Coordinates of N, CA, C and O in Angstrom, one line a residue:
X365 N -10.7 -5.8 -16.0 CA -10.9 -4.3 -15.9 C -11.0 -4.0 -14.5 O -12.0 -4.5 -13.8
X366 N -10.2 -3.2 -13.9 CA -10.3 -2.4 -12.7 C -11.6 -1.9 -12.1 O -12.6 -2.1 -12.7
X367 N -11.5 -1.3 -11.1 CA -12.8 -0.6 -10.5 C -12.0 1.0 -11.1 O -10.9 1.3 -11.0
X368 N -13.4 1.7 -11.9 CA -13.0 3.2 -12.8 C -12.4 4.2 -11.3 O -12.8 5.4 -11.3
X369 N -11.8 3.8 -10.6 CA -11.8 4.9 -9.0 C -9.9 5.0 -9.1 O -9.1 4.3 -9.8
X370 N -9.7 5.8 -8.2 CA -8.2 6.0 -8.3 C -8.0 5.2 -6.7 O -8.8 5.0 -5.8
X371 N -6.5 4.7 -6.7 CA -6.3 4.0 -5.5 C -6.3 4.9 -4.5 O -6.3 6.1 -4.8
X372 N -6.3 4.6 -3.5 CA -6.0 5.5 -2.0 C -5.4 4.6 -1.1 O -5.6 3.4 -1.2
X373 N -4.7 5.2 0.1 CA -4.2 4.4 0.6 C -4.9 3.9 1.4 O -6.0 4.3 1.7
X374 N -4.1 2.7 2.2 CA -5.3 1.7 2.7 C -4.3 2.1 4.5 O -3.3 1.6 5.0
X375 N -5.2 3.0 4.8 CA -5.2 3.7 6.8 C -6.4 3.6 6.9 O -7.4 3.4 6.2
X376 N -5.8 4.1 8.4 CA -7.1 4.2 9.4 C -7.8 5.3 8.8 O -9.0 5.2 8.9
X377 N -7.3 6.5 8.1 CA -8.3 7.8 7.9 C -9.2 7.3 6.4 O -10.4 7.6 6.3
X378 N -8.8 6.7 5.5 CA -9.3 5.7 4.5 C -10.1 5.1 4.8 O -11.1 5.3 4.2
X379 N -10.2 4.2 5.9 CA -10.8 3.1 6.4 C -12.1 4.2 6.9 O -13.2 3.9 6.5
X380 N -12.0 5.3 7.6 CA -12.6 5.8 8.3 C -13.9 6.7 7.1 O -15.1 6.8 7.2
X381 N -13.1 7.2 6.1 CA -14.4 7.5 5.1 C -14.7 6.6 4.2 O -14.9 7.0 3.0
X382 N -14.9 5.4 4.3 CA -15.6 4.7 3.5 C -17.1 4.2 4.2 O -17.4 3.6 5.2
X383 N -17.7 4.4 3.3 CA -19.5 4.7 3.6 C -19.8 3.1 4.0 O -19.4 2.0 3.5
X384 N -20.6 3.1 5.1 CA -21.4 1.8 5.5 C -22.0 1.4 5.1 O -23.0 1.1 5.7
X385 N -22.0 1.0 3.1 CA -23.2 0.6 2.5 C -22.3 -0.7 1.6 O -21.2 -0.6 1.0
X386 N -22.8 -1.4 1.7 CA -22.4 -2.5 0.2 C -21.8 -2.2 -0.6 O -22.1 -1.1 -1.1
X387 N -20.9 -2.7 -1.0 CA -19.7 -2.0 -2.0 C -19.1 -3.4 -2.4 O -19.6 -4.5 -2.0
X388 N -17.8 -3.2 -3.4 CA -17.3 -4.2 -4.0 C -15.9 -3.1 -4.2 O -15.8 -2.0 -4.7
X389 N -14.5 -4.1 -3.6 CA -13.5 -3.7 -3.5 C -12.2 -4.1 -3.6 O -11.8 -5.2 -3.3
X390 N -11.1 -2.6 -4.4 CA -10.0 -3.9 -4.8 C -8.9 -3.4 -3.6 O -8.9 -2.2 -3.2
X391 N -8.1 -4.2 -3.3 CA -6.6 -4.4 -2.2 C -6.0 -4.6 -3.4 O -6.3 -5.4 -4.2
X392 N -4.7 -3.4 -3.4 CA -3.5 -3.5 -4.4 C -2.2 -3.0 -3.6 O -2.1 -2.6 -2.5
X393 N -1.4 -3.1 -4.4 CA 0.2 -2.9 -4.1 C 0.5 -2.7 -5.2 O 0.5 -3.7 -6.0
X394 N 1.1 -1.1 -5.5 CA 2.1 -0.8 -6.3 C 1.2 -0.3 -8.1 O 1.5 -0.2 -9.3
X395 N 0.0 -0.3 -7.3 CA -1.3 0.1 -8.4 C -1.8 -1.8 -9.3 O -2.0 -2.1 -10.5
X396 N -1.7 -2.6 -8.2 CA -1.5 -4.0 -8.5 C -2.5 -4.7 -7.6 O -2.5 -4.9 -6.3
X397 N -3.7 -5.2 -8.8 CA -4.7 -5.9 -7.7 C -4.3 -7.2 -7.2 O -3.8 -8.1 -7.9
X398 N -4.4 -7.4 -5.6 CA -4.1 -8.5 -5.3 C -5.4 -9.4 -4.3 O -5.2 -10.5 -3.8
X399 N -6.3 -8.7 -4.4 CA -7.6 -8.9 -3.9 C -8.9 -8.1 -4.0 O -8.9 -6.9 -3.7
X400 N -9.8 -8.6 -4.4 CA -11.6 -8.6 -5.1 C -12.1 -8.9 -3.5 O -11.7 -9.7 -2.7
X401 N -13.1 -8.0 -3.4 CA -14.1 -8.2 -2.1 C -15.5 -7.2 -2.2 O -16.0 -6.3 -2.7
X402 N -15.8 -8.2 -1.3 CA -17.3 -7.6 -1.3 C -17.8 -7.5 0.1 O -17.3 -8.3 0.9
X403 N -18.9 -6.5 0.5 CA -19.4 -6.6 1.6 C -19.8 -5.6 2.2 O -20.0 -4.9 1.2
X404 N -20.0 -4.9 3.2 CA -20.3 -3.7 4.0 C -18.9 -3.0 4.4 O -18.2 -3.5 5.3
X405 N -18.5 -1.9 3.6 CA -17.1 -1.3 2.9 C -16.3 -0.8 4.0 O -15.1 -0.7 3.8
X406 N -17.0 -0.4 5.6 CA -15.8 0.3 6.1 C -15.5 -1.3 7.3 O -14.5 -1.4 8.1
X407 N -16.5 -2.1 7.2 CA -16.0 -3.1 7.8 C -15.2 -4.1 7.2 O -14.5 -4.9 7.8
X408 N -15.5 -3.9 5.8 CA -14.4 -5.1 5.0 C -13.0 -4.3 5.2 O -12.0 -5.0 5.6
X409 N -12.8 -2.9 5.1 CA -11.6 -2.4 4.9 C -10.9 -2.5 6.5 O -9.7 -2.4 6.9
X410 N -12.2 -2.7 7.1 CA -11.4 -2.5 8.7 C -10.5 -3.9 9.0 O -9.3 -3.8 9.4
X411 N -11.0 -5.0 8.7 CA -10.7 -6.4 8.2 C -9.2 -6.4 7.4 O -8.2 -7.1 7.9
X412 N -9.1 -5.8 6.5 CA -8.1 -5.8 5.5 C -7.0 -5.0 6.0 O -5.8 -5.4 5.7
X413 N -7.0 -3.9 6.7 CA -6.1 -3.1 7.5 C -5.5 -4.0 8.6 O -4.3 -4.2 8.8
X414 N -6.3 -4.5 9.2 CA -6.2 -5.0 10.3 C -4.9 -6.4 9.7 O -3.8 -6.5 10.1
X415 N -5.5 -7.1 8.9 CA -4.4 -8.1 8.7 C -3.5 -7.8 7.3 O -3.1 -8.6 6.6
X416 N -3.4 -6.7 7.2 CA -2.4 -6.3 6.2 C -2.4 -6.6 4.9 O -1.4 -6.9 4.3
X417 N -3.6 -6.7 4.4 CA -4.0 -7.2 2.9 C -4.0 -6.5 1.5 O -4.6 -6.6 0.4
X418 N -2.8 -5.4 2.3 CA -2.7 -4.5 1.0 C -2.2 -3.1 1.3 O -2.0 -2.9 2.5
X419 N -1.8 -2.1 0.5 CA -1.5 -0.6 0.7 C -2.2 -0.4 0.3 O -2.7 0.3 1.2
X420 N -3.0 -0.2 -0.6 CA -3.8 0.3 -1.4 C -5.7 -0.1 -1.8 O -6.1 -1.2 -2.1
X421 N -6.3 0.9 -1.6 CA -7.7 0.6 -1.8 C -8.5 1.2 -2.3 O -8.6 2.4 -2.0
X422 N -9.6 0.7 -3.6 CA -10.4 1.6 -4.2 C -12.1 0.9 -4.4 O -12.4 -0.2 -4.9
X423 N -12.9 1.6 -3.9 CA -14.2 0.6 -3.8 C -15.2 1.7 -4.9 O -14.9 2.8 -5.4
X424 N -16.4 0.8 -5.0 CA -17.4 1.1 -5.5 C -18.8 1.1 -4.9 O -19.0 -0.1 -4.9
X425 N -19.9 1.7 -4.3 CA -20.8 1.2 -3.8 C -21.7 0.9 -4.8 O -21.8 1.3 -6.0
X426 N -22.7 -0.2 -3.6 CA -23.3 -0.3 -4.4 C -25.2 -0.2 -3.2 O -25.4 0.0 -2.0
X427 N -26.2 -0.6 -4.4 CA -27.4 -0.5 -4.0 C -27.7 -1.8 -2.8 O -27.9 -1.6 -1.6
X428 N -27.8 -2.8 -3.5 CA -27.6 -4.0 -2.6 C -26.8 -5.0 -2.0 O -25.7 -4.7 -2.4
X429 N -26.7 -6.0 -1.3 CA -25.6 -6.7 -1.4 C -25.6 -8.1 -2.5 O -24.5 -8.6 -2.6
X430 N -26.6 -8.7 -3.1 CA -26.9 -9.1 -4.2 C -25.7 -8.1 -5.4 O -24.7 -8.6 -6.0
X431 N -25.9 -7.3 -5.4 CA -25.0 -6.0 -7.0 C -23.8 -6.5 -6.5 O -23.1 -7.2 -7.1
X432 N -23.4 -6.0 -5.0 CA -22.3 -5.7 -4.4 C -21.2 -6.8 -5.1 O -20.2 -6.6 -5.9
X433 N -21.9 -8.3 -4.6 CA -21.2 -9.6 -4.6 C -21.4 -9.9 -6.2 O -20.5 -10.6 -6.7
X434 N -22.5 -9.5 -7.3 CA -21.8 -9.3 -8.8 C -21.1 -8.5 -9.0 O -20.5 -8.9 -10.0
X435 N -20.7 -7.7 -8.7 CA -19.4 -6.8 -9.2 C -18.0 -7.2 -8.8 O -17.0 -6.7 -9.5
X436 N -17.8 -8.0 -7.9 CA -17.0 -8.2 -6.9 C -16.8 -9.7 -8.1 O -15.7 -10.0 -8.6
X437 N -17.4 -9.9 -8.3 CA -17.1 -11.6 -9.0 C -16.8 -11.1 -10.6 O -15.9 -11.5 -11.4
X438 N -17.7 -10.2 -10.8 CA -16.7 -10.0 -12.5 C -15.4 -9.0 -12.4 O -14.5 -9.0 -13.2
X439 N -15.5 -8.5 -11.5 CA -13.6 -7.7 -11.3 C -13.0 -9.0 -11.0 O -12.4 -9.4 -12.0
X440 N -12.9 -10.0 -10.0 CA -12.3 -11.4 -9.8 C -11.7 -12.0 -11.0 O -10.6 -12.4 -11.2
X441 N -12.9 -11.9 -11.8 CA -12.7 -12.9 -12.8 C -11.8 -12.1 -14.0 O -11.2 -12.8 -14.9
X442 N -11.7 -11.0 -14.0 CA -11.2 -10.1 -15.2 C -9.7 -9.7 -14.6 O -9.0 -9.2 -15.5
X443 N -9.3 -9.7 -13.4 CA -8.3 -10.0 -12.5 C -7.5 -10.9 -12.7 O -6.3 -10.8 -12.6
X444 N -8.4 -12.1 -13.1 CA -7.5 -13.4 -12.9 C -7.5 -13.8 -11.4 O -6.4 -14.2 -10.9
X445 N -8.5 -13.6 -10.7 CA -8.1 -13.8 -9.4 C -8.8 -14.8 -9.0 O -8.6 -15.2 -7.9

C-alpha cells in the first residue's frame, strides 16, 4: 500500500517545501515506487535529488523518528522492496 499523498515532482522547489520534521518517503518513476526512506524530509529529499533517485516524490510526516522509521519499514515491506 502506497503513502495516501499524490506524487509531486522531485526539484529543487519540492525539495524546498518539504518540512524539516521526520517523515517517511516514497521515490517513484512513472507513479512507480522504486524507493522507501526515512528521516528528516527536506534533507533526505536533498540527498535523493542530488543523486538522482527518482522523478517523483510523496512523503508523510511524522511525530518522531522512531514512527518515521515504522512507517517507512511497513511501505518497504508492502512494496516488495
Amino acid at each position: 500500500m502506497p503513502l495516501p499523498k499524490r506524487w509531486q515532482s522531485l526539484n529543487r522547489g519540492t525539495v524546498g517545501t518539504a518540512p524539516e520534521q521526520y517523515g517517511a518517503y516514497e521515490l517513484g518513476e512513472d507513479g512507480e515506487v522504486l524507493e522507501v526512506g526515512w528521516g528528516v524530509l527536506r534533507d533526505e529529499l536533498k540527498d535523493a535529488l542530488a543523486y538522482g533517485s527518482g522523478d517523483e516524490v510523496r512523503w508523510e510526516t511524522c511525530q518522531t523518528r522512531a514512527e518515521a522509521k515504522e512507517l517507512a519499514e511497513e511501505h518497504r515491506e508492502r512494496a516488495g522492496l
